[in-house]
Amino acid sequence: MEPQKQELHALADGLLIGDPDSIASCIDFVDSYSEGIWHGRARAMMCRRLKHIELTTSDASRLVRAILMRFEKGKFAEQFKDMVKLALVLDSDATKQAARDLSTDSREYVRSQARWVLEHH
């Protein structure tokens, strides 16, 4: 059963106090792919909060890899900017390179996201 809005919000709230279990669960959730109700907004909230947490190199790499994979595959919703902003904080070079690579993608919404990264960061 997929997590519901209240559960996801509580999980994201654990990031505010730096709870290690919440951090691990939020990383798992951001890394996973699901399209449940409120899942995009939950990922966005988690990413905004994860920017303020000192992550291990392994966790940071895992998040960047997941976000850039979603970017490349074009599997993202309108809240994706919050995910990209986290990727920019964690690995600006890789994120900008992905945006350069995707700036000529055949999908307009992917090119638009790539332009936004390149123009604003």
mmCIF file of N, CA and C in Angstrom:
data_model
loop_
_atom_site.group_PDB
_atom_site.id
_atom_site.type_symbol
_atom_site.label_atom_id
_atom_site.label_comp_id
_atom_site.label_asym_id
_atom_site.label_seq_id
_atom_site.Cartn_x
_atom_site.Cartn_y
_atom_site.Cartn_z
ATOM 1 N N MET A 1 0.849 -1.190 0.000
ATOM 2 C CA MET A 1 0.000 0.000 0.000
ATOM 3 C C MET A 1 0.885 1.241 0.000
ATOM 4 N N GLU A 2 0.567 2.169 -0.869
ATOM 5 C CA GLU A 2 1.360 3.388 -0.983
ATOM 6 C C GLU A 2 1.071 4.320 0.190
ATOM 7 N N PRO A 3 2.096 5.053 0.624
ATOM 8 C CA PRO A 3 1.896 5.995 1.731
ATOM 9 C C PRO A 3 0.921 7.107 1.348
ATOM 10 N N GLN A 4 0.168 7.543 2.325
ATOM 11 C CA GLN A 4 -0.825 8.599 2.134
ATOM 12 C C GLN A 4 -0.230 9.950 2.526
ATOM 13 N N LYS A 5 -0.955 11.009 2.197
ATOM 14 C CA LYS A 5 -0.488 12.373 2.426
ATOM 15 C C LYS A 5 -0.038 12.602 3.872
ATOM 16 N N GLN A 6 -0.830 12.180 4.844
ATOM 17 C CA GLN A 6 -0.491 12.431 6.248
ATOM 18 C C GLN A 6 0.809 11.722 6.634
ATOM 19 N N GLU A 7 0.983 10.505 6.159
ATOM 20 C CA GLU A 7 2.205 9.755 6.456
ATOM 21 C C GLU A 7 3.419 10.424 5.827
ATOM 22 N N LEU A 8 3.264 10.868 4.590
ATOM 23 C CA LEU A 8 4.372 11.518 3.891
ATOM 24 C C LEU A 8 4.721 12.851 4.544
ATOM 25 N N HIS A 9 3.711 13.586 4.956
ATOM 26 C CA HIS A 9 3.955 14.867 5.624
ATOM 27 C C HIS A 9 4.688 14.630 6.945
ATOM 28 N N ALA A 10 4.274 13.636 7.701
ATOM 29 C CA ALA A 10 4.940 13.314 8.971
ATOM 30 C C ALA A 10 6.391 12.895 8.724
ATOM 31 N N LEU A 11 6.597 12.127 7.680
ATOM 32 C CA LEU A 11 7.949 11.699 7.335
ATOM 33 C C LEU A 11 8.823 12.907 7.003
ATOM 34 N N ALA A 12 8.299 13.815 6.198
ATOM 35 C CA ALA A 12 9.038 15.030 5.845
ATOM 36 C C ALA A 12 9.285 15.898 7.078
ATOM 37 N N ASP A 13 8.353 15.910 8.007
ATOM 38 C CA ASP A 13 8.538 16.688 9.234
ATOM 39 C C ASP A 13 9.711 16.160 10.055
ATOM 40 N N GLY A 14 9.988 14.865 9.952
ATOM 41 C CA GLY A 14 11.145 14.299 10.649
ATOM 42 C C GLY A 14 12.457 14.889 10.172
ATOM 43 N N LEU A 15 12.465 15.419 8.945
ATOM 44 C CA LEU A 15 13.676 16.069 8.433
ATOM 45 C C LEU A 15 13.970 17.365 9.183
ATOM 46 N N LEU A 16 12.926 18.006 9.676
ATOM 47 C CA LEU A 16 13.101 19.279 10.383
ATOM 48 C C LEU A 16 13.912 19.113 11.668
ATOM 49 N N ILE A 17 13.859 17.922 12.246
ATOM 50 C CA ILE A 17 14.615 17.679 13.479
ATOM 51 C C ILE A 17 15.832 16.786 13.237
ATOM 52 N N GLY A 18 16.071 16.478 11.958
ATOM 53 C CA GLY A 18 17.245 15.681 11.613
ATOM 54 C C GLY A 18 17.166 14.231 12.044
ATOM 55 N N ASP A 19 15.963 13.696 12.153
ATOM 56 C CA ASP A 19 15.783 12.305 12.560
ATOM 57 C C ASP A 19 16.405 11.368 11.530
ATOM 58 N N PRO A 20 17.394 10.544 11.929
ATOM 59 C CA PRO A 20 18.086 9.662 10.977
ATOM 60 C C PRO A 20 17.156 8.695 10.235
ATOM 61 N N ASP A 21 16.148 8.158 10.920
ATOM 62 C CA ASP A 21 15.216 7.246 10.250
ATOM 63 C C ASP A 21 14.387 7.986 9.197
ATOM 64 N N SER A 22 13.980 9.197 9.532
ATOM 65 C CA SER A 22 13.227 10.010 8.572
ATOM 66 C C SER A 22 14.092 10.367 7.365
ATOM 67 N N ILE A 23 15.348 10.702 7.616
ATOM 68 C CA ILE A 23 16.266 11.036 6.518
ATOM 69 C C ILE A 23 16.383 9.843 5.575
ATOM 70 N N ALA A 24 16.624 8.668 6.137
ATOM 71 C CA ALA A 24 16.768 7.461 5.313
ATOM 72 C C ALA A 24 15.481 7.160 4.549
ATOM 73 N N SER A 25 14.342 7.287 5.211
ATOM 74 C CA SER A 25 13.064 7.000 4.557
ATOM 75 C C SER A 25 12.754 8.022 3.464
ATOM 76 N N CYS A 26 13.078 9.282 3.711
ATOM 77 C CA CYS A 26 12.833 10.315 2.697
ATOM 78 C C CYS A 26 13.740 10.095 1.483
ATOM 79 N N ILE A 27 14.975 9.732 1.714
ATOM 80 C CA ILE A 27 15.877 9.430 0.598
ATOM 81 C C ILE A 27 15.321 8.262 -0.206
ATOM 82 N N ASP A 28 14.854 7.232 0.487
ATOM 83 C CA ASP A 28 14.240 6.086 -0.208
ATOM 84 C C ASP A 28 13.046 6.538 -1.035
ATOM 85 N N PHE A 29 12.216 7.399 -0.451
ATOM 86 C CA PHE A 29 11.007 7.835 -1.153
ATOM 87 C C PHE A 29 11.345 8.693 -2.371
ATOM 88 N N VAL A 30 12.281 9.620 -2.222
ATOM 89 C CA VAL A 30 12.675 10.464 -3.360
ATOM 90 C C VAL A 30 13.274 9.590 -4.460
ATOM 91 N N ASP A 31 14.039 8.590 -4.065
ATOM 92 C CA ASP A 31 14.680 7.690 -5.024
ATOM 93 C C ASP A 31 13.664 6.791 -5.729
ATOM 94 N N SER A 32 12.564 6.497 -5.072
ATOM 95 C CA SER A 32 11.563 5.589 -5.645
ATOM 96 C C SER A 32 10.722 6.320 -6.687
ATOM 97 N N TYR A 33 9.961 5.530 -7.427
ATOM 98 C CA TYR A 33 9.051 6.128 -8.396
ATOM 99 C C TYR A 33 7.626 5.711 -8.055
ATOM 100 N N SER A 34 6.789 6.678 -7.814
ATOM 101 C CA SER A 34 5.377 6.425 -7.569
ATOM 102 C C SER A 34 4.601 7.666 -7.990
ATOM 103 N N GLU A 35 3.359 7.470 -8.313
ATOM 104 C CA GLU A 35 2.522 8.588 -8.743
ATOM 105 C C GLU A 35 1.261 8.692 -7.900
ATOM 106 N N GLY A 36 1.357 8.333 -6.638
ATOM 107 C CA GLY A 36 0.199 8.409 -5.771
ATOM 108 C C GLY A 36 -0.219 9.844 -5.499
ATOM 109 N N ILE A 37 -1.389 9.969 -4.891
ATOM 110 C CA ILE A 37 -1.897 11.299 -4.533
ATOM 111 C C ILE A 37 -0.921 11.950 -3.568
ATOM 112 N N TRP A 38 -0.490 13.151 -3.901
ATOM 113 C CA TRP A 38 0.397 13.988 -3.112
ATOM 114 C C TRP A 38 1.857 13.531 -3.158
ATOM 115 N N HIS A 39 2.197 12.502 -3.911
ATOM 116 C CA HIS A 39 3.574 12.011 -3.945
ATOM 117 C C HIS A 39 4.541 13.032 -4.532
ATOM 118 N N GLY A 40 4.131 13.736 -5.586
ATOM 119 C CA GLY A 40 4.991 14.764 -6.172
ATOM 120 C C GLY A 40 5.243 15.897 -5.202
ATOM 121 N N ARG A 41 4.201 16.322 -4.526
ATOM 122 C CA ARG A 41 4.355 17.407 -3.546
ATOM 123 C C ARG A 41 5.200 16.960 -2.356
ATOM 124 N N ALA A 42 5.033 15.705 -1.955
ATOM 125 C CA ALA A 42 5.839 15.183 -0.846
ATOM 126 C C ALA A 42 7.313 15.161 -1.232
ATOM 127 N N ARG A 43 7.613 14.700 -2.441
ATOM 128 C CA ARG A 43 9.010 14.685 -2.896
ATOM 129 C C ARG A 43 9.584 16.101 -2.920
ATOM 130 N N ALA A 44 8.774 17.051 -3.403
ATOM 131 C CA ALA A 44 9.227 18.441 -3.456
ATOM 132 C C ALA A 44 9.536 18.959 -2.043
ATOM 133 N N MET A 45 8.645 18.694 -1.104
ATOM 134 C CA MET A 45 8.851 19.137 0.275
ATOM 135 C C MET A 45 10.103 18.484 0.859
ATOM 136 N N MET A 46 10.244 17.195 0.633
ATOM 137 C CA MET A 46 11.411 16.481 1.153
ATOM 138 C C MET A 46 12.700 17.047 0.557
ATOM 139 N N CYS A 47 12.690 17.325 -0.725
ATOM 140 C CA CYS A 47 13.891 17.866 -1.369
ATOM 141 C C CYS A 47 14.234 19.257 -0.839
ATOM 142 N N ARG A 48 13.221 20.079 -0.621
ATOM 143 C CA ARG A 48 13.493 21.410 -0.053
ATOM 144 C C ARG A 48 14.142 21.273 1.320
ATOM 145 N N ARG A 49 13.685 20.310 2.094
ATOM 146 C CA ARG A 49 14.220 20.122 3.442
ATOM 147 C C ARG A 49 15.561 19.397 3.429
ATOM 148 N N LEU A 50 15.754 18.487 2.500
ATOM 149 C CA LEU A 50 17.025 17.758 2.429
ATOM 150 C C LEU A 50 18.189 18.682 2.068
ATOM 151 N N LYS A 51 17.900 19.817 1.436
ATOM 152 C CA LYS A 51 18.964 20.779 1.100
ATOM 153 C C LYS A 51 19.667 21.294 2.353
ATOM 154 N N HIS A 52 18.998 21.214 3.490
ATOM 155 C CA HIS A 52 19.532 21.771 4.728
ATOM 156 C C HIS A 52 20.095 20.712 5.664
ATOM 157 N N ILE A 53 20.242 19.503 5.153
ATOM 158 C CA ILE A 53 20.735 18.390 5.963
ATOM 159 C C ILE A 53 22.075 17.939 5.412
ATOM 160 N N GLU A 54 23.013 17.690 6.297
ATOM 161 C CA GLU A 54 24.310 17.175 5.869
ATOM 162 C C GLU A 54 24.150 15.693 5.546
ATOM 163 N N LEU A 55 24.289 15.378 4.271
ATOM 164 C CA LEU A 55 24.108 14.010 3.803
ATOM 165 C C LEU A 55 25.458 13.331 3.596
ATOM 166 N N THR A 56 25.458 12.023 3.668
ATOM 167 C CA THR A 56 26.687 11.293 3.343
ATOM 168 C C THR A 56 26.913 11.423 1.845
ATOM 169 N N THR A 57 28.135 11.200 1.428
ATOM 170 C CA THR A 57 28.469 11.240 0.005
ATOM 171 C C THR A 57 27.628 10.223 -0.758
ATOM 172 N N SER A 58 27.449 9.067 -0.173
ATOM 173 C CA SER A 58 26.658 8.009 -0.797
ATOM 174 C C SER A 58 25.196 8.429 -0.967
ATOM 175 N N ASP A 59 24.613 9.005 0.069
ATOM 176 C CA ASP A 59 23.219 9.449 -0.012
ATOM 177 C C ASP A 59 23.052 10.579 -1.026
ATOM 178 N N ALA A 60 23.995 11.518 -1.011
ATOM 179 C CA ALA A 60 23.931 12.631 -1.961
ATOM 180 C C ALA A 60 24.032 12.112 -3.391
ATOM 181 N N SER A 61 24.944 11.194 -3.639
ATOM 182 C CA SER A 61 25.100 10.621 -4.982
ATOM 183 C C SER A 61 23.848 9.873 -5.407
ATOM 184 N N ARG A 62 23.268 9.143 -4.479
ATOM 185 C CA ARG A 62 22.043 8.393 -4.779
ATOM 186 C C ARG A 62 20.910 9.336 -5.177
ATOM 187 N N LEU A 63 20.758 10.435 -4.444
ATOM 188 C CA LEU A 63 19.706 11.397 -4.756
ATOM 189 C C LEU A 63 19.943 12.059 -6.108
ATOM 190 N N VAL A 64 21.169 12.490 -6.352
ATOM 191 C CA VAL A 64 21.482 13.138 -7.632
ATOM 192 C C VAL A 64 21.221 12.163 -8.779
ATOM 193 N N ARG A 65 21.670 10.946 -8.624
ATOM 194 C CA ARG A 65 21.467 9.931 -9.659
ATOM 195 C C ARG A 65 19.964 9.733 -9.934
ATOM 196 N N ALA A 66 19.166 9.631 -8.881
ATOM 197 C CA ALA A 66 17.722 9.431 -9.038
ATOM 198 C C ALA A 66 17.064 10.623 -9.723
ATOM 199 N N ILE A 67 17.432 11.823 -9.305
ATOM 200 C CA ILE A 67 16.834 13.038 -9.866
ATOM 201 C C ILE A 67 17.222 13.205 -11.331
ATOM 202 N N LEU A 68 18.498 13.008 -11.638
ATOM 203 C CA LEU A 68 18.943 13.177 -13.021
ATOM 204 C C LEU A 68 18.391 12.080 -13.928
ATOM 205 N N MET A 69 18.186 10.889 -13.383
ATOM 206 C CA MET A 69 17.575 9.811 -14.160
ATOM 207 C C MET A 69 16.129 10.180 -14.502
ATOM 208 N N ARG A 70 15.430 10.745 -13.536
ATOM 209 C CA ARG A 70 14.044 11.175 -13.764
ATOM 210 C C ARG A 70 14.016 12.285 -14.819
ATOM 211 N N PHE A 71 14.984 13.186 -14.733
ATOM 212 C CA PHE A 71 15.122 14.285 -15.696
ATOM 213 C C PHE A 71 15.333 13.706 -17.100
ATOM 214 N N GLU A 72 16.278 12.799 -17.225
ATOM 215 C CA GLU A 72 16.612 12.200 -18.513
ATOM 216 C C GLU A 72 15.432 11.429 -19.110
ATOM 217 N N LYS A 73 14.725 10.693 -18.274
ATOM 218 C CA LYS A 73 13.594 9.899 -18.756
ATOM 219 C C LYS A 73 12.346 10.749 -18.984
ATOM 220 N N GLY A 74 12.363 11.976 -18.474
ATOM 221 C CA GLY A 74 11.197 12.839 -18.624
ATOM 222 C C GLY A 74 10.050 12.439 -17.723
ATOM 223 N N LYS A 75 10.355 11.723 -16.653
ATOM 224 C CA LYS A 75 9.319 11.249 -15.723
ATOM 225 C C LYS A 75 9.292 12.181 -14.510
ATOM 226 N N PHE A 76 8.703 13.350 -14.715
ATOM 227 C CA PHE A 76 8.614 14.298 -13.614
ATOM 228 C C PHE A 76 7.370 15.153 -13.746
ATOM 229 N N ALA A 77 6.955 15.691 -12.602
ATOM 230 C CA ALA A 77 5.764 16.538 -12.542
ATOM 231 C C ALA A 77 6.192 17.989 -12.342
ATOM 232 N N GLU A 78 5.219 18.856 -12.186
ATOM 233 C CA GLU A 78 5.535 20.279 -12.087
ATOM 234 C C GLU A 78 6.357 20.627 -10.848
ATOM 235 N N GLN A 79 6.332 19.798 -9.816
ATOM 236 C CA GLN A 79 7.128 20.061 -8.616
ATOM 237 C C GLN A 79 8.593 19.664 -8.796
ATOM 238 N N PHE A 80 8.962 19.255 -9.984
ATOM 239 C CA PHE A 80 10.309 18.756 -10.233
ATOM 240 C C PHE A 80 11.389 19.806 -9.970
ATOM 241 N N LYS A 81 11.055 21.079 -10.095
ATOM 242 C CA LYS A 81 12.061 22.126 -9.858
ATOM 243 C C LYS A 81 12.680 22.006 -8.464
ATOM 244 N N ASP A 82 11.889 21.623 -7.477
ATOM 245 C CA ASP A 82 12.439 21.452 -6.131
ATOM 246 C C ASP A 82 13.444 20.306 -6.091
ATOM 247 N N MET A 83 13.193 19.277 -6.884
ATOM 248 C CA MET A 83 14.137 18.162 -6.950
ATOM 249 C C MET A 83 15.423 18.603 -7.647
ATOM 250 N N VAL A 84 15.277 19.340 -8.731
ATOM 251 C CA VAL A 84 16.449 19.824 -9.467
ATOM 252 C C VAL A 84 17.271 20.775 -8.598
ATOM 253 N N LYS A 85 16.601 21.598 -7.814
ATOM 254 C CA LYS A 85 17.337 22.510 -6.927
ATOM 255 C C LYS A 85 18.172 21.729 -5.917
ATOM 256 N N LEU A 86 17.632 20.616 -5.411
ATOM 257 C CA LEU A 86 18.419 19.768 -4.513
ATOM 258 C C LEU A 86 19.616 19.201 -5.257
ATOM 259 N N ALA A 87 19.401 18.707 -6.466
ATOM 260 C CA ALA A 87 20.511 18.165 -7.257
ATOM 261 C C ALA A 87 21.568 19.230 -7.508
ATOM 262 N N LEU A 88 21.150 20.457 -7.739
ATOM 263 C CA LEU A 88 22.110 21.547 -7.945
ATOM 264 C C LEU A 88 22.937 21.809 -6.690
ATOM 265 N N VAL A 89 22.315 21.710 -5.529
ATOM 266 C CA VAL A 89 23.045 21.896 -4.271
ATOM 267 C C VAL A 89 24.037 20.751 -4.059
ATOM 268 N N LEU A 90 23.604 19.532 -4.370
ATOM 269 C CA LEU A 90 24.429 18.361 -4.097
ATOM 270 C C LEU A 90 25.526 18.140 -5.127
ATOM 271 N N ASP A 91 25.245 18.448 -6.401
ATOM 272 C CA ASP A 91 26.239 18.267 -7.468
ATOM 273 C C ASP A 91 25.876 19.185 -8.629
ATOM 274 N N SER A 92 26.281 20.423 -8.477
ATOM 275 C CA SER A 92 25.959 21.446 -9.465
ATOM 276 C C SER A 92 26.504 21.102 -10.849
ATOM 277 N N ASP A 93 27.736 20.623 -10.913
ATOM 278 C CA ASP A 93 28.355 20.323 -12.207
ATOM 279 C C ASP A 93 27.590 19.248 -12.969
ATOM 280 N N ALA A 94 27.270 18.155 -12.304
ATOM 281 C CA ALA A 94 26.556 17.060 -12.964
ATOM 282 C C ALA A 94 25.156 17.499 -13.394
ATOM 283 N N THR A 95 24.507 18.303 -12.563
ATOM 284 C CA THR A 95 23.157 18.755 -12.877
ATOM 285 C C THR A 95 23.166 19.700 -14.073
ATOM 286 N N LYS A 96 24.117 20.620 -14.093
ATOM 287 C CA LYS A 96 24.218 21.542 -15.233
ATOM 288 C C LYS A 96 24.594 20.798 -16.509
ATOM 289 N N GLN A 97 25.455 19.791 -16.392
ATOM 290 C CA GLN A 97 25.817 18.999 -17.570
ATOM 291 C C GLN A 97 24.600 18.249 -18.101
ATOM 292 N N ALA A 98 23.811 17.697 -17.205
ATOM 293 C CA ALA A 98 22.586 17.014 -17.627
ATOM 294 C C ALA A 98 21.661 17.993 -18.345
ATOM 295 N N ALA A 99 21.546 19.206 -17.817
ATOM 296 C CA ALA A 99 20.699 20.222 -18.446
ATOM 297 C C ALA A 99 21.234 20.578 -19.836
ATOM 298 N N ARG A 100 22.546 20.715 -19.965
ATOM 299 C CA ARG A 100 23.118 20.993 -21.288
ATOM 300 C C ARG A 100 22.799 19.849 -22.254
ATOM 301 N N ASP A 101 22.981 18.626 -21.784
ATOM 302 C CA ASP A 101 22.707 17.453 -22.628
ATOM 303 C C ASP A 101 21.240 17.380 -23.033
ATOM 304 N N LEU A 102 20.351 17.782 -22.140
ATOM 305 C CA LEU A 102 18.916 17.669 -22.397
ATOM 306 C C LEU A 102 18.318 18.911 -23.062
ATOM 307 N N SER A 103 19.127 19.934 -23.254
ATOM 308 C CA SER A 103 18.618 21.176 -23.839
ATOM 309 C C SER A 103 18.204 21.006 -25.302
ATOM 310 N N THR A 104 18.595 19.901 -25.922
ATOM 311 C CA THR A 104 18.188 19.625 -27.300
ATOM 312 C C THR A 104 17.303 18.378 -27.381
ATOM 313 N N ASP A 105 16.767 17.952 -26.258
ATOM 314 C CA ASP A 105 15.910 16.769 -26.210
ATOM 315 C C ASP A 105 14.691 16.970 -27.106
ATOM 316 N N SER A 106 14.139 15.881 -27.590
ATOM 317 C CA SER A 106 12.973 15.965 -28.487
ATOM 318 C C SER A 106 11.696 16.390 -27.764
ATOM 319 N N ARG A 107 11.670 16.231 -26.442
ATOM 320 C CA ARG A 107 10.475 16.582 -25.673
ATOM 321 C C ARG A 107 10.571 18.029 -25.184
ATOM 322 N N GLU A 108 9.585 18.833 -25.533
ATOM 323 C CA GLU A 108 9.598 20.256 -25.173
ATOM 324 C C GLU A 108 9.649 20.470 -23.672
ATOM 325 N N TYR A 109 8.890 19.712 -22.899
ATOM 326 C CA TYR A 109 8.866 19.928 -21.452
ATOM 327 C C TYR A 109 10.227 19.609 -20.817
ATOM 328 N N VAL A 110 10.980 18.695 -21.395
ATOM 329 C CA VAL A 110 12.327 18.401 -20.905
ATOM 330 C C VAL A 110 13.266 19.549 -21.285
ATOM 331 N N ARG A 111 13.175 20.019 -22.529
ATOM 332 C CA ARG A 111 14.001 21.162 -22.952
ATOM 333 C C ARG A 111 13.701 22.385 -22.098
ATOM 334 N N SER A 112 12.426 22.586 -21.775
ATOM 335 C CA SER A 112 12.035 23.734 -20.958
ATOM 336 C C SER A 112 12.679 23.661 -19.569
ATOM 337 N N GLN A 113 12.651 22.489 -18.977
ATOM 338 C CA GLN A 113 13.274 22.308 -17.660
ATOM 339 C C GLN A 113 14.794 22.522 -17.756
ATOM 340 N N ALA A 114 15.400 22.023 -18.821
ATOM 341 C CA ALA A 114 16.842 22.185 -19.029
ATOM 342 C C ALA A 114 17.186 23.670 -19.201
ATOM 343 N N ARG A 115 16.379 24.380 -19.967
ATOM 344 C CA ARG A 115 16.614 25.838 -20.145
ATOM 345 C C ARG A 115 16.526 26.555 -18.814
ATOM 346 N N TRP A 116 15.547 26.182 -18.001
ATOM 347 C CA TRP A 116 15.376 26.829 -16.701
ATOM 348 C C TRP A 116 16.637 26.640 -15.850
ATOM 349 N N VAL A 117 17.167 25.437 -15.833
ATOM 350 C CA VAL A 117 18.391 25.168 -15.051
ATOM 351 C C VAL A 117 19.524 26.032 -15.578
ATOM 352 N N LEU A 118 19.710 26.061 -16.877
ATOM 353 C CA LEU A 118 20.839 26.787 -17.463
ATOM 354 C C LEU A 118 20.696 28.305 -17.319
ATOM 355 N N GLU A 119 19.477 28.794 -17.390
ATOM 356 C CA GLU A 119 19.253 30.246 -17.284
ATOM 357 C C GLU A 119 19.324 30.751 -15.840
ATOM 358 N N HIS A 120 18.966 29.921 -14.889
ATOM 359 C CA HIS A 120 18.867 30.381 -13.510
ATOM 360 C C HIS A 120 19.977 29.889 -12.587
ATOM 361 N N HIS A 121 20.827 29.025 -13.103
ATOM 362 C CA HIS A 121 21.854 28.482 -12.208
ATOM 363 C C HIS A 121 23.164 28.418 -12.933
#
